[in-house]
XYZ file of N, CA and C in Angstrom:
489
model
N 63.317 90.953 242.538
C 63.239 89.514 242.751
C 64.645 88.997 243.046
N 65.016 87.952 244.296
C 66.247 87.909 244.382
C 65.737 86.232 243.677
N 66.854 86.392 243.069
C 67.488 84.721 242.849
C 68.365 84.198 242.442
N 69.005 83.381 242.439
C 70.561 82.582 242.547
C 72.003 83.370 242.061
N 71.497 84.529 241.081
C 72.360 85.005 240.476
C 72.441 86.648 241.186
N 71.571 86.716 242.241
C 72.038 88.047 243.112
C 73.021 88.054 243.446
N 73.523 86.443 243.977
C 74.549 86.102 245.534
C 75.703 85.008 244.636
N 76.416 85.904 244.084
C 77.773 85.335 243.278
C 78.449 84.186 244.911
N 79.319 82.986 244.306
C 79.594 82.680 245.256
C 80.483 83.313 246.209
N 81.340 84.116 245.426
C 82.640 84.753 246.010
C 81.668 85.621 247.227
N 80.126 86.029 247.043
C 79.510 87.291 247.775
C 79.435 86.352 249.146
N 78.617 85.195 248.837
C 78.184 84.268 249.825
C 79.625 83.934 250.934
N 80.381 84.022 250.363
C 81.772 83.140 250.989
C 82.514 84.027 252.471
N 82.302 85.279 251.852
C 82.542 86.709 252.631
C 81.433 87.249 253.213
N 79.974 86.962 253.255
C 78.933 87.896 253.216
C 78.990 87.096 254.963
N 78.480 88.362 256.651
C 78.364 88.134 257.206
C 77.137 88.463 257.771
N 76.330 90.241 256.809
C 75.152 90.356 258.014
C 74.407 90.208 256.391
N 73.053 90.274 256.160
C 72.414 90.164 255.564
C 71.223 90.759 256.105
N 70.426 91.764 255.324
C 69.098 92.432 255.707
C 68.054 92.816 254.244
N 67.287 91.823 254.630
C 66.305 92.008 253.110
C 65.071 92.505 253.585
N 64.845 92.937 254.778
C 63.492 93.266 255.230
C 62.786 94.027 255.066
N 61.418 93.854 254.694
C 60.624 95.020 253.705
C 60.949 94.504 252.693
N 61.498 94.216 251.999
C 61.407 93.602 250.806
C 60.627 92.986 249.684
N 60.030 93.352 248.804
C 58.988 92.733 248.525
C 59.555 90.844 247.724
N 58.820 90.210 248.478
C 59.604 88.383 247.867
C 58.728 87.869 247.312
N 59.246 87.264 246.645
C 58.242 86.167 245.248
C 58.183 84.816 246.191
N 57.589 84.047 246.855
C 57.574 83.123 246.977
C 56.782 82.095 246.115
N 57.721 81.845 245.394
C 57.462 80.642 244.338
C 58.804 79.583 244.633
N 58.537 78.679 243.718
C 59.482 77.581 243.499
C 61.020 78.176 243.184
N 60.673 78.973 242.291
C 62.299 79.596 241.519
C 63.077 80.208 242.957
N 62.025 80.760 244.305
C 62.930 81.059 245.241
C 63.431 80.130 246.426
N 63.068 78.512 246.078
C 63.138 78.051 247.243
C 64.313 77.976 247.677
N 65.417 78.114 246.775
C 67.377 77.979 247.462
C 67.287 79.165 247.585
N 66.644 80.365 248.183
C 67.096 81.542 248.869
C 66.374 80.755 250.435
N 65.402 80.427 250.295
C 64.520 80.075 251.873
C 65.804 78.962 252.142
N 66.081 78.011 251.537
C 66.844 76.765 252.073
C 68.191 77.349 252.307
N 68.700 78.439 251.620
C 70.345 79.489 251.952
C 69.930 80.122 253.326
N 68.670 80.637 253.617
C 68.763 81.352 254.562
C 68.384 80.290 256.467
N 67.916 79.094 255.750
C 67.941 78.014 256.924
C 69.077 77.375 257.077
N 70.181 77.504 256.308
C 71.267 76.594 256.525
C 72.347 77.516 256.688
N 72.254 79.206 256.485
C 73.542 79.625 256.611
C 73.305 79.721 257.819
N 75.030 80.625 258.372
C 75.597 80.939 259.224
C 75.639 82.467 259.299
N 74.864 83.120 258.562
C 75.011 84.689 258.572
C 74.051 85.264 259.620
N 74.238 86.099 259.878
C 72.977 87.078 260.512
C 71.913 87.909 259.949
N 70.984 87.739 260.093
C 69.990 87.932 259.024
C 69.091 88.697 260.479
N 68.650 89.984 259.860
C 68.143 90.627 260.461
C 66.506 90.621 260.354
N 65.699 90.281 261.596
C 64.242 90.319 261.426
C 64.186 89.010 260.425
N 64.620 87.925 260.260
C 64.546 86.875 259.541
C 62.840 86.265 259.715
N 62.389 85.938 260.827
C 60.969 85.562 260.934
C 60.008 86.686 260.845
N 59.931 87.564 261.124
C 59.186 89.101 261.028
C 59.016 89.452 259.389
N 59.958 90.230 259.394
C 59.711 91.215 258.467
C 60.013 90.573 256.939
N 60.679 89.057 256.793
C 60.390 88.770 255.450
C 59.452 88.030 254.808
N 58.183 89.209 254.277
C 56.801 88.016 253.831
C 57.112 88.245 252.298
N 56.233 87.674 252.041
C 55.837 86.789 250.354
C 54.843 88.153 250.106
N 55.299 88.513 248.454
C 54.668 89.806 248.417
C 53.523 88.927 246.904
N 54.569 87.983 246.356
C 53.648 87.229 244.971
C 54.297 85.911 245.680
N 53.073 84.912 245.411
C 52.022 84.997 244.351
C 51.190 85.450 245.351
N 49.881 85.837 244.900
C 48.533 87.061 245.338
C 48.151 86.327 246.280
N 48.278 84.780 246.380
C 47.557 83.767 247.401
C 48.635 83.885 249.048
N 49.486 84.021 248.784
C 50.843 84.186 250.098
C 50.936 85.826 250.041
N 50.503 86.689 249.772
C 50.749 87.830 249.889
C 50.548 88.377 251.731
N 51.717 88.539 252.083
C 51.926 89.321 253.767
C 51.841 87.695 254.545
N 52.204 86.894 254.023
C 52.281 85.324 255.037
C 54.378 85.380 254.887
N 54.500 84.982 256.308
C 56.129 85.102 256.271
C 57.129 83.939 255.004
N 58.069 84.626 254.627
C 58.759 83.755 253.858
C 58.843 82.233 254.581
N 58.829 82.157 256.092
C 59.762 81.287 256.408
C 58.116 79.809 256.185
N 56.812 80.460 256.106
C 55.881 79.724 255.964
C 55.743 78.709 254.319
N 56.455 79.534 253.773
C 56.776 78.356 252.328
C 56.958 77.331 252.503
N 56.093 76.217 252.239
C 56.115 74.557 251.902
C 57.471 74.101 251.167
N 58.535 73.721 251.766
C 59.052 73.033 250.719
C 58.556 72.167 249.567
N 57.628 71.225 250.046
C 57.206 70.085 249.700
C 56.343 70.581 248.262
N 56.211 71.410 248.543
C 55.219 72.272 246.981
C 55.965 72.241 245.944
N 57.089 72.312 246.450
C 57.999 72.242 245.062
C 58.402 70.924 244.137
N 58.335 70.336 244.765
C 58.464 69.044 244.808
C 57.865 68.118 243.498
N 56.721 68.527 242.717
C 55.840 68.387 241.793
C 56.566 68.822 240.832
N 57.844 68.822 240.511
C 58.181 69.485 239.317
C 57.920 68.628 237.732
N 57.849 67.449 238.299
C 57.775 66.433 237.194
C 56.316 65.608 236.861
N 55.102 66.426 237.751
C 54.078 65.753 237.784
C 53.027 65.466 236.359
N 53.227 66.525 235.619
C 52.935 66.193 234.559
C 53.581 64.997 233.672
N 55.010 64.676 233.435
C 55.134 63.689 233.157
C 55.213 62.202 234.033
N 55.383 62.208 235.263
C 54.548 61.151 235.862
C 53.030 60.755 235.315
N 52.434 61.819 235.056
C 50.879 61.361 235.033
C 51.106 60.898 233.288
N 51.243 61.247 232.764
C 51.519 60.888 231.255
C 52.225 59.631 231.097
N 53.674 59.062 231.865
C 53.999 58.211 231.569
C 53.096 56.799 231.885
N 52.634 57.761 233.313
C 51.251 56.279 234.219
C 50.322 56.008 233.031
N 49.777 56.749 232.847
C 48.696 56.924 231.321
C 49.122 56.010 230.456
N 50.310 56.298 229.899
C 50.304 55.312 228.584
C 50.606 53.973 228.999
N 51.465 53.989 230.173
C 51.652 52.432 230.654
C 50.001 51.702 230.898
N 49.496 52.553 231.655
C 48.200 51.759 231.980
C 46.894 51.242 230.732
N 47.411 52.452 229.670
C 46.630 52.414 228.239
C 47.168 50.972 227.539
N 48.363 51.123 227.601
C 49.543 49.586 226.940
C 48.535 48.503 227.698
N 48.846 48.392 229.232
C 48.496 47.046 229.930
C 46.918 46.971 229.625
N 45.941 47.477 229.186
C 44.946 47.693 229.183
C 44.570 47.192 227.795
N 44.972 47.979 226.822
C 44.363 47.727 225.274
C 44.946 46.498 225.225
N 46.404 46.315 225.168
C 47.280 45.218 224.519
C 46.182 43.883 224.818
N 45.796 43.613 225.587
C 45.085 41.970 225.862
C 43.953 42.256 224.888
N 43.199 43.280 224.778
C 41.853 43.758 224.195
C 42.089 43.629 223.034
N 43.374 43.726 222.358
C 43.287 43.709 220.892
C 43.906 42.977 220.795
N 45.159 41.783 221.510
C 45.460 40.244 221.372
C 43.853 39.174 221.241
N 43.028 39.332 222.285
C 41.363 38.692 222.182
C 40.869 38.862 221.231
N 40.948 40.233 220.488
C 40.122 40.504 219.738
C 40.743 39.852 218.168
N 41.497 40.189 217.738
C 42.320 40.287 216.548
C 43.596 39.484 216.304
N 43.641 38.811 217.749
C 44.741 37.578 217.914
C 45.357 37.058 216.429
N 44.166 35.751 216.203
C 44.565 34.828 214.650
C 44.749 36.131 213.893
N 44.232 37.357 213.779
C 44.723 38.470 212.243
C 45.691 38.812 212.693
N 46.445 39.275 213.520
C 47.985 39.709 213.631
C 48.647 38.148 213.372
N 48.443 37.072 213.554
C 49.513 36.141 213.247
C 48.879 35.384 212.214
N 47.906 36.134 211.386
C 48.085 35.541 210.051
C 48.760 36.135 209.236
N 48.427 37.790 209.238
C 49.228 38.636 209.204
C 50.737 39.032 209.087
N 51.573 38.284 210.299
C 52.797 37.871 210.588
C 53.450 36.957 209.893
N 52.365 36.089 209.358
C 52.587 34.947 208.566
C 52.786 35.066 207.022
N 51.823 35.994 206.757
C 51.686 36.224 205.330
C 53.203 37.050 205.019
N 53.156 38.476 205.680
C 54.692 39.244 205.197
C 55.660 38.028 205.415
N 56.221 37.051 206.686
C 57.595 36.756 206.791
C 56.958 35.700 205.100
N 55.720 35.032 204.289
C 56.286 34.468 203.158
C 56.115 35.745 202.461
N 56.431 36.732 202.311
C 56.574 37.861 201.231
C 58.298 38.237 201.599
N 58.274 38.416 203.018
C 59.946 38.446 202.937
C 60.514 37.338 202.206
N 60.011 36.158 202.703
C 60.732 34.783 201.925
C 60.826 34.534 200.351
N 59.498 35.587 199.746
C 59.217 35.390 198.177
C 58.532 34.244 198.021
N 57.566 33.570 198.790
C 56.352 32.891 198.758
C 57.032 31.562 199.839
N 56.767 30.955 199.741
C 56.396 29.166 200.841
C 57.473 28.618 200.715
N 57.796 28.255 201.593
C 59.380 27.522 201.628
C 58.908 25.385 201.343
N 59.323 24.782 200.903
C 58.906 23.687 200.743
C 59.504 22.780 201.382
N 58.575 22.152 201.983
C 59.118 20.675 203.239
C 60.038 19.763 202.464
N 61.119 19.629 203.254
C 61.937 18.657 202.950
C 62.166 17.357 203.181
N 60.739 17.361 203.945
C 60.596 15.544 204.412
C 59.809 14.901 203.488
N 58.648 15.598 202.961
C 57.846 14.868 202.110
C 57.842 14.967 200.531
N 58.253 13.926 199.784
C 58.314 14.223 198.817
C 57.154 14.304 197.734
N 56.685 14.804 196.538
C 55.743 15.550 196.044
C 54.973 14.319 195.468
N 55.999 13.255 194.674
C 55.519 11.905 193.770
C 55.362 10.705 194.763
N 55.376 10.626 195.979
C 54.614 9.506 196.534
C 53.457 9.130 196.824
N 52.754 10.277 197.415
C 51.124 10.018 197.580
C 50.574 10.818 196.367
N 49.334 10.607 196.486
C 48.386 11.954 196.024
C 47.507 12.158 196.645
N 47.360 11.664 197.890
C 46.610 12.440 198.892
C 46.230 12.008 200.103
N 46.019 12.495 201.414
C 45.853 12.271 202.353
C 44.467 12.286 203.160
N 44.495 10.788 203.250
C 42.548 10.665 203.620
C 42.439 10.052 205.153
N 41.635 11.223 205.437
C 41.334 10.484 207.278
C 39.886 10.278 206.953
N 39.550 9.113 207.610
C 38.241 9.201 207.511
C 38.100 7.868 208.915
N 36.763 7.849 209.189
C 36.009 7.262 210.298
C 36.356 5.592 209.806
N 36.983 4.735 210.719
C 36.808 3.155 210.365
C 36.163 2.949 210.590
N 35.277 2.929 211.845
C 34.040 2.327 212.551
C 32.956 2.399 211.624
N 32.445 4.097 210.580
C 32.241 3.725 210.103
C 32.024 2.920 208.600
N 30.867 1.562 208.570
C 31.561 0.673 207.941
C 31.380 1.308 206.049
N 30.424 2.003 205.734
C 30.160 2.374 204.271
C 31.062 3.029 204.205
N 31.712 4.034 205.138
C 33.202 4.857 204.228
C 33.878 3.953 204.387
N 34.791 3.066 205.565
C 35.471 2.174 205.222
C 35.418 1.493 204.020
N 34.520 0.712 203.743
C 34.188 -0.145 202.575
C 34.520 0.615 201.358
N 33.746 2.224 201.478
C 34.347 2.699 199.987
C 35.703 3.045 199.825
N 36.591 3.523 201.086
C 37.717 3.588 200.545
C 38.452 2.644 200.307
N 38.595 1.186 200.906
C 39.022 0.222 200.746
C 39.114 -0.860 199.325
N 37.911 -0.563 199.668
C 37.296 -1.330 198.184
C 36.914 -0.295 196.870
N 37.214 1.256 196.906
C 36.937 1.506 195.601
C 38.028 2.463 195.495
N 38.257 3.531 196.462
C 39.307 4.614 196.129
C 41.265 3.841 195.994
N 40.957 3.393 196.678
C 42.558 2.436 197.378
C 42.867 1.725 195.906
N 42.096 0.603 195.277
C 42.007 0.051 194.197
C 42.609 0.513 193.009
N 41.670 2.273 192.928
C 41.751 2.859 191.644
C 42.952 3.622 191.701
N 43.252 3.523 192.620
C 44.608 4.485 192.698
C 45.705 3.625 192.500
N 45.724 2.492 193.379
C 46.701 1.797 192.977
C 46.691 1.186 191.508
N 46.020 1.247 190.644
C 45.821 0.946 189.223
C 46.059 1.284 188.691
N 46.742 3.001 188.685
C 47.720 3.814 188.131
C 48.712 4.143 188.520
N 49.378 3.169 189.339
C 50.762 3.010 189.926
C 50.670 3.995 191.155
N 50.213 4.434 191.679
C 49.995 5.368 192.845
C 49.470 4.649 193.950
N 50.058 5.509 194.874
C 49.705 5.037 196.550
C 49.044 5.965 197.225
């Protein structure tokens, strides 16, 4: 099997005829800088289209070296392309599905730990605790709740010094 470490550079620098023919060649990936050395040098290479075929892999067996695809090689990273596409597309995909779904529980959630980081409820500093005792919305229009809060809750409260 020739590969990168047959052809020291010092060999390449000096080397003028070159004859590998008959040879039995691996055409795989690991040999493609012998095919791309032998298209770009300047040496003489004997029977270069003839006599150098691909002896492995079993599928190129007796097809000429010079018929190797670069482009085959090229896939070196396809497994993690397809893996990184995967999880990105899994992310853009679930993430909305489980914001819809479970939205209010992650930010009640969020809510509850930052008061456990805090050590429980932080207390408003605008309202103070002894002015009201409580906060009533209710319907004016209509007139029986009006009337009762006016005339009975409002009364009794203010009767014990409260507002």
């Amino acid at each position: 099997m020739i590969d990168e470490s047959s052809f020291p550079s010092t060999l390449l620098k000096s080397l003028q005829h070159l004859d590998v023919s008959s040879n039995p060649l691996k055409c795989t990936c690991e040999a493609h800088w012998f095919l791309m050395f032998l298209k770009s040098t300047c040496i003489t290479i004997d029977h270069f289209s003839t006599s150098m075929q691909c002896d492995l892999p079993e599928s190129k067996r007796g097809q000429p070296l010079l018929s190797m695809d670069p482009r085959s090689c090229q896939d070196i990273y396809g497994h993690q392309s397809f893996l990184c596409t995967f999880l990105i597309v899994m992310f853009i995909t679930v993430l909305p599905v489980l914001h819809k779904l479970y939205g209010w529980d992650f930010w009640y959630l969020s809510h509850i730990c930052l008061a456990a980081v805090r050590r429980g409820y932080a207390q408003m500093s605008t309202v103070s605790r002894e002015e009201y005792d409580a906060f009533i919305a209710f319907d004016s229009q209509h007139s029986m709740v009006a009337d009762w809060v006016y005339n009975e809750m409002v009364p009794q409260l203010e009767e014990k010094g409260r507002r």
